[in-house]
PDB file of C-alpha atoms in Angstrom:
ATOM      1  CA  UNK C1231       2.489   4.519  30.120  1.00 43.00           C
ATOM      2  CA  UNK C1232      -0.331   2.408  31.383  1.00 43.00           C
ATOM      3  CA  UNK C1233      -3.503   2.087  30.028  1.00 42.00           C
ATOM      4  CA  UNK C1234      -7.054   2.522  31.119  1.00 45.00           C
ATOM      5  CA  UNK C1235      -8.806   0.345  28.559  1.00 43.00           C
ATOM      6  CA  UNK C1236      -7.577  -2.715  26.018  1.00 45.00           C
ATOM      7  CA  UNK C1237      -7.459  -1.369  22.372  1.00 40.00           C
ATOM      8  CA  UNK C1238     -10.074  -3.765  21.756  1.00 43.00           C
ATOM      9  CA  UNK C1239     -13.075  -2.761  24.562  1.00 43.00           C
ATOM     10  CA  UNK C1240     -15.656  -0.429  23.021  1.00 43.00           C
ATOM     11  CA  UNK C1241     -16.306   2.520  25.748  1.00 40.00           C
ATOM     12  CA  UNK C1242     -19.116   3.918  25.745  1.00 44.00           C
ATOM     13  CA  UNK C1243     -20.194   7.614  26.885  1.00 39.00           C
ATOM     14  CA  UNK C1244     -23.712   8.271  28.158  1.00 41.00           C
ATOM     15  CA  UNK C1245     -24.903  11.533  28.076  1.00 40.00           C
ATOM     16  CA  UNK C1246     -27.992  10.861  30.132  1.00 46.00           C
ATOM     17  CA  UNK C1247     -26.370  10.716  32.524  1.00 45.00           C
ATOM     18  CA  UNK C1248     -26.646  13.824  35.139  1.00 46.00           C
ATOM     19  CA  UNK C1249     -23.818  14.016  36.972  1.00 46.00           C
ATOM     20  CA  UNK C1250     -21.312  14.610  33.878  1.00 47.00           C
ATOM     21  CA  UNK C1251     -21.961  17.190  31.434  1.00 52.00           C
ATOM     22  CA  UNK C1252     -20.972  17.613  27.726  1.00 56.00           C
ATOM     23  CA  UNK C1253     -17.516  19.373  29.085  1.00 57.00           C
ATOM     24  CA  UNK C1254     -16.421  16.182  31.406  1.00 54.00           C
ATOM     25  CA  UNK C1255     -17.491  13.811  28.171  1.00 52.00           C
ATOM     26  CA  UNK C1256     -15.057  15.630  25.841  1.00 55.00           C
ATOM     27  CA  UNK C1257     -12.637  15.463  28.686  1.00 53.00           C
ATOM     28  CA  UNK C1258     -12.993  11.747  28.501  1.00 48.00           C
ATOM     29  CA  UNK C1259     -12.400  11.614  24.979  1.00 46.00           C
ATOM     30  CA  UNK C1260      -9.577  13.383  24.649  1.00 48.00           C
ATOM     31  CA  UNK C1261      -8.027  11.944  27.505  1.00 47.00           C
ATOM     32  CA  UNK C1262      -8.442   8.641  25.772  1.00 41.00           C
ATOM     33  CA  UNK C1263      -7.534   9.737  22.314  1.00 43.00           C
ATOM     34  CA  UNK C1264      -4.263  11.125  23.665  1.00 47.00           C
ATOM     35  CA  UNK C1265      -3.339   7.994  25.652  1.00 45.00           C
ATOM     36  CA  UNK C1266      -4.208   5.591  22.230  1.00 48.00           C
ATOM     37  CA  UNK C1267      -3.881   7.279  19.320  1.00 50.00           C
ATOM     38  CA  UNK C1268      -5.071   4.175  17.161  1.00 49.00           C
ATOM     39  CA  UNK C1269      -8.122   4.281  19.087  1.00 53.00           C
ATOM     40  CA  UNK C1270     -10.937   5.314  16.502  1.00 61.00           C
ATOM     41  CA  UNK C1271      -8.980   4.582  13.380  1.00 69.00           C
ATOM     42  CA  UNK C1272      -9.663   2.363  10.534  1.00 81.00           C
ATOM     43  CA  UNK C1273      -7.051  -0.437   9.825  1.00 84.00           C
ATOM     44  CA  UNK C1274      -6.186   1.031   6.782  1.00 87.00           C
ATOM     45  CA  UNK C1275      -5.538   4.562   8.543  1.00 90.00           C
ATOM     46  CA  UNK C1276      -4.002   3.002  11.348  1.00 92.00           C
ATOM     47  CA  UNK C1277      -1.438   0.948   8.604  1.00 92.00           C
ATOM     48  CA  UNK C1278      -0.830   4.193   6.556  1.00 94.00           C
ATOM     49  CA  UNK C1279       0.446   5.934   9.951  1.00 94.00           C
ATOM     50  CA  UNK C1280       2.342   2.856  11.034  1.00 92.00           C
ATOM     51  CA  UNK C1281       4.071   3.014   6.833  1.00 94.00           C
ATOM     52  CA  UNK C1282       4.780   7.042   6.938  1.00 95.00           C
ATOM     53  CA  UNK C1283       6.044   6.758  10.253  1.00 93.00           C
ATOM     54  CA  UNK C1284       8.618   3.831   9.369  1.00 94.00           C
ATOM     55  CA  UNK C1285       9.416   5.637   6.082  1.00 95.00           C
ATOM     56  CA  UNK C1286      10.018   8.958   7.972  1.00 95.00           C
ATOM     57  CA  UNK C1287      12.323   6.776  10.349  1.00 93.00           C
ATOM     58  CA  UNK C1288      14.324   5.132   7.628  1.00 95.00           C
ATOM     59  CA  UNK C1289      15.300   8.823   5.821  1.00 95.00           C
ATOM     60  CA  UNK C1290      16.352   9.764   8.631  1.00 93.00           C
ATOM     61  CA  UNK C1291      19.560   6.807   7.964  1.00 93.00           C
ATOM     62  CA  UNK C1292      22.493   7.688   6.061  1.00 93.00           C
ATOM     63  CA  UNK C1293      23.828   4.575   3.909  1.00 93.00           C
ATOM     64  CA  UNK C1294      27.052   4.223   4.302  1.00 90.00           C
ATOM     65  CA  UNK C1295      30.040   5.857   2.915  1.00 85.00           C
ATOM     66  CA  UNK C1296      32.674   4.141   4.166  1.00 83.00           C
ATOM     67  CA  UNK C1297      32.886   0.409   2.667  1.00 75.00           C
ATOM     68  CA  UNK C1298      36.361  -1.677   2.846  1.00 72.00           C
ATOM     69  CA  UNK C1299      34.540  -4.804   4.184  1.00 78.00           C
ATOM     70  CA  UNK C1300      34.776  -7.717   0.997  1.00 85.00           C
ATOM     71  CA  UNK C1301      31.904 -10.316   2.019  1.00 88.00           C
ATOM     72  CA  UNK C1302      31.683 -13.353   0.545  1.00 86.00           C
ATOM     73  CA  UNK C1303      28.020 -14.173   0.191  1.00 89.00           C
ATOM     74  CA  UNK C1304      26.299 -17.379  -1.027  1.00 89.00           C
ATOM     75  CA  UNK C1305      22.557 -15.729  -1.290  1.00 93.00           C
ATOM     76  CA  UNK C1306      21.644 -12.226  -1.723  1.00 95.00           C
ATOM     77  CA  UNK C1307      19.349 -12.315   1.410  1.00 95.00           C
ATOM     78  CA  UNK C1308      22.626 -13.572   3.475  1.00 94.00           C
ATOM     79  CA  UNK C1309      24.738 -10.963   1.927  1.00 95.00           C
ATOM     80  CA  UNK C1310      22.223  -8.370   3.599  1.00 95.00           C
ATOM     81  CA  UNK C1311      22.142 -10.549   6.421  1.00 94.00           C
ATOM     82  CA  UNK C1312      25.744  -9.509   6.404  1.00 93.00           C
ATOM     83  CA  UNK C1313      25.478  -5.784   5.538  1.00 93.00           C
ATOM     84  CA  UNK C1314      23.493  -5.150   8.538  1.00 92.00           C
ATOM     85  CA  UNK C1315      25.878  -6.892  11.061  1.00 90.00           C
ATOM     86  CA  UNK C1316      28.828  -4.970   9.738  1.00 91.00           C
ATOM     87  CA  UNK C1317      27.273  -1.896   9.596  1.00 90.00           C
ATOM     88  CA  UNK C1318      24.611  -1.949  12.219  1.00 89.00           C
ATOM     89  CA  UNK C1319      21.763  -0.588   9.749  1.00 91.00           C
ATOM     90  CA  UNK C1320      18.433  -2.103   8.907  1.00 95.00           C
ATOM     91  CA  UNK C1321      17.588  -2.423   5.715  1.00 96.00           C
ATOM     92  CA  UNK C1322      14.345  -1.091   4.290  1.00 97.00           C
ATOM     93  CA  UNK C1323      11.129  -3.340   3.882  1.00 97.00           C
ATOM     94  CA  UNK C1324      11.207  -2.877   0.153  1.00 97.00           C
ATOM     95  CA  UNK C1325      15.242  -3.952  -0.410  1.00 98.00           C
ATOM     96  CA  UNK C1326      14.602  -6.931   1.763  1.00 97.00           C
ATOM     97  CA  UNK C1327      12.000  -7.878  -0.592  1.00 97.00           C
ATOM     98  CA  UNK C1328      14.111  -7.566  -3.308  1.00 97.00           C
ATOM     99  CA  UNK C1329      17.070  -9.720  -1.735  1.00 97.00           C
ATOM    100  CA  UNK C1330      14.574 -12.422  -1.725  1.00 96.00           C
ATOM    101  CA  UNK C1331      13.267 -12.325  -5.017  1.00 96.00           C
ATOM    102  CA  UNK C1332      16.750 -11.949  -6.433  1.00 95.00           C
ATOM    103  CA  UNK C1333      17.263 -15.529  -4.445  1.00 94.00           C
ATOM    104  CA  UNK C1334      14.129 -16.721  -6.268  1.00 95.00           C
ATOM    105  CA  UNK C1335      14.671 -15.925  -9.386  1.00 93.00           C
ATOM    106  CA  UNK C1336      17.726 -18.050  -8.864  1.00 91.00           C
ATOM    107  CA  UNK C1337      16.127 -21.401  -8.717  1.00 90.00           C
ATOM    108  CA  UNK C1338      16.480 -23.958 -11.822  1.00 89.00           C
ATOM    109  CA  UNK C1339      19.541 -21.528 -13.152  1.00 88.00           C
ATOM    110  CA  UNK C1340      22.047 -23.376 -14.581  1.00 88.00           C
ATOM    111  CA  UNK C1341      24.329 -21.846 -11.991  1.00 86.00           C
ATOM    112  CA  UNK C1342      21.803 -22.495  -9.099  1.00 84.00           C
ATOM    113  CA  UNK C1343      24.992 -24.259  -7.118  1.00 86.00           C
ATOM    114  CA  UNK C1344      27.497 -21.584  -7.723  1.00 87.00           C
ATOM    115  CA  UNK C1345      28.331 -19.689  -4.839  1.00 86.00           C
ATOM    116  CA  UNK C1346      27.241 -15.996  -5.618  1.00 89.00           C
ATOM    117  CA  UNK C1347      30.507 -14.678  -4.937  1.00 89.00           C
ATOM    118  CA  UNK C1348      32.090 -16.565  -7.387  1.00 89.00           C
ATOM    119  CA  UNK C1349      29.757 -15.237 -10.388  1.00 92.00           C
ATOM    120  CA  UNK C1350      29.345 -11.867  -9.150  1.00 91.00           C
ATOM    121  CA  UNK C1351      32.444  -9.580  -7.143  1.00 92.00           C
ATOM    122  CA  UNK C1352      30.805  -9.020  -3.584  1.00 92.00           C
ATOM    123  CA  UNK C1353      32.107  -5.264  -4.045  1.00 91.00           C
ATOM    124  CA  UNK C1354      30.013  -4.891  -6.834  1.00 93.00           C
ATOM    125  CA  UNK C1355      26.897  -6.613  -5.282  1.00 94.00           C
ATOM    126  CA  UNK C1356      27.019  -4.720  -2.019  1.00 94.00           C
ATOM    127  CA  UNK C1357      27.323  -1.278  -3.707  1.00 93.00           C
ATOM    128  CA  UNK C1358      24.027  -2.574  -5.747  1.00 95.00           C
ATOM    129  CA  UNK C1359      22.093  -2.985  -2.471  1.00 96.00           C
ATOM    130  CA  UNK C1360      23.269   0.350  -1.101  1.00 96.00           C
ATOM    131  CA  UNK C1361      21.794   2.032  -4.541  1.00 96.00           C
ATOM    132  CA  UNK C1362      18.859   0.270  -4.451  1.00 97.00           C
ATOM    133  CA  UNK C1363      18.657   1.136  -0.293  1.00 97.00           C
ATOM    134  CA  UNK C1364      18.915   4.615  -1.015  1.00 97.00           C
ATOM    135  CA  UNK C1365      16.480   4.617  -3.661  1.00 97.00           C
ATOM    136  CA  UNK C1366      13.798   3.088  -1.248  1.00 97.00           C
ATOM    137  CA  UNK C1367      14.913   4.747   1.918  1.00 97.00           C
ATOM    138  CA  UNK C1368      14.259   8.593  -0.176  1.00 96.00           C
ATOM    139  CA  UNK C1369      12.049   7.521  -2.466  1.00 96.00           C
ATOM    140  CA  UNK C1370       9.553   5.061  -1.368  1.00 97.00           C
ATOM    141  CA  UNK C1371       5.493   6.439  -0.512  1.00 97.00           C
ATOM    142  CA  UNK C1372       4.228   5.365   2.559  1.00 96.00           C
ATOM    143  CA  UNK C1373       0.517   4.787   0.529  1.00 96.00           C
ATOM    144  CA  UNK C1374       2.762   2.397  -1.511  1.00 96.00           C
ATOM    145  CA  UNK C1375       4.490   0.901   1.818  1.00 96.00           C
ATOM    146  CA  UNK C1376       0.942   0.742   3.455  1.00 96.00           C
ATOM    147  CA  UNK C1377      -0.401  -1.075   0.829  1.00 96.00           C
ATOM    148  CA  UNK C1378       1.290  -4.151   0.335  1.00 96.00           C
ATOM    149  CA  UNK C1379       1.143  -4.427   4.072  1.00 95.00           C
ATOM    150  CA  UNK C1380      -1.902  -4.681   3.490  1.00 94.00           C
ATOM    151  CA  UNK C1381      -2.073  -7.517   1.386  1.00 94.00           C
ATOM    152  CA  UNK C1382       0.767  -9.658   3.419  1.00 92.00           C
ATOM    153  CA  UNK C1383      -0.502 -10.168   6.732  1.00 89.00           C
ATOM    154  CA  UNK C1384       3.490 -11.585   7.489  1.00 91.00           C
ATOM    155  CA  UNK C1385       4.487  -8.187   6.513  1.00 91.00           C
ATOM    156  CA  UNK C1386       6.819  -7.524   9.803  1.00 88.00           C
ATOM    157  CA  UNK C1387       8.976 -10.471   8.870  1.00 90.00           C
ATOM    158  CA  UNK C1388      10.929  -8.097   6.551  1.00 92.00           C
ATOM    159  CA  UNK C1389      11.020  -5.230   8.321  1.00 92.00           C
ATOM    160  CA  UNK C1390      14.394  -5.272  10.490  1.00 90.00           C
ATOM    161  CA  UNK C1391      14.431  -4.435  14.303  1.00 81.00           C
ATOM    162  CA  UNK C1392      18.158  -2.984  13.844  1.00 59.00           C
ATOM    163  CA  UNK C1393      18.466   0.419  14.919  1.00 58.00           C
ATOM    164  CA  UNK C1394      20.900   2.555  14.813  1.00 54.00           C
ATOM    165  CA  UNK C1395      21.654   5.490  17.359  1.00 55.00           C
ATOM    166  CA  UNK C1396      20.859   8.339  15.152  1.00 54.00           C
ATOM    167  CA  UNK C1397      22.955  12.022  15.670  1.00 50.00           C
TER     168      UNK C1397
END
């Protein structure tokens, strides 16, 4: 769909002006509220939308039930790399967060150099992840999501682009 106007230009609607009445005005608006809904809204409104709407979408996934895959993993962010190769799923905002602090909290152990696989069976760590997807993909409020979007302007960068075909 094309638009009129750039979400950024202001338009302005005169009503001295005699050769459109009050109907044709509210014409105009709705015309351009229906062709940019963000049009009007505060950033904050426009980010709580953008959060219920992703959070909506990613209930909608079923984790998977069928697991026979063992992947050997040397960080948890490439193990869910990994998951969402194999099984063609993104993995919520919130669980990719997680992945990386779980690789953070790594650094200066005294098994910083072990591979991950080694200290912990990869069966074991992907079933963790599912739980923990589930729990965020049911569970998670899109005023919580909305907010720390909020405060991380590099948000999108863990929010995966992986859909599946849903049905």
């Amino acid at each position: 769909m094309k638009r009129a106007l750039p979400y950024n230009e202001k338009v302005e609607i005169s009503s001295d002006d005699s050769s459109s009445s009050d109907a044709d005005n509210d014409a105009i608006r709705k015309q351009l509220l229906n062709e940019d809904p963000t049009l009007g809204l505060s950033s904050e409104a426009w980010l709580f939308r953008r959060a219920k709407s992703y959070q909506d979408y990613m209930k909608l996934i079923p984790v998977p039930t069928k697991r026979g895959t063992v992947i050997p993993f040397t960080s948890w962010t490439g193990l869910g790399t990994s998951m969402k190769n194999i099984y063609r799923q993104p993995l919520h905002y919130l669980t990719n967060l997680h992945l990386k602090r779980l690789d953070q909290e790594r650094f200066g152990a005294e098994n910083e150099d072990d591979l991950l696989y080694t200290i912990i069976h990869p069966s074991k760590a992907e079933a963790s992840i599912w739980i923990i997807e589930e729990a965020h993909r049911l569970t998670s409020s899109p005023h919580h999501l909305a907010k720390l979007w909020a405060a991380d302007k590099y948000y999108h960068a863990y929010i995966d682009d992986i859909y599946p075909k849903l049905g």
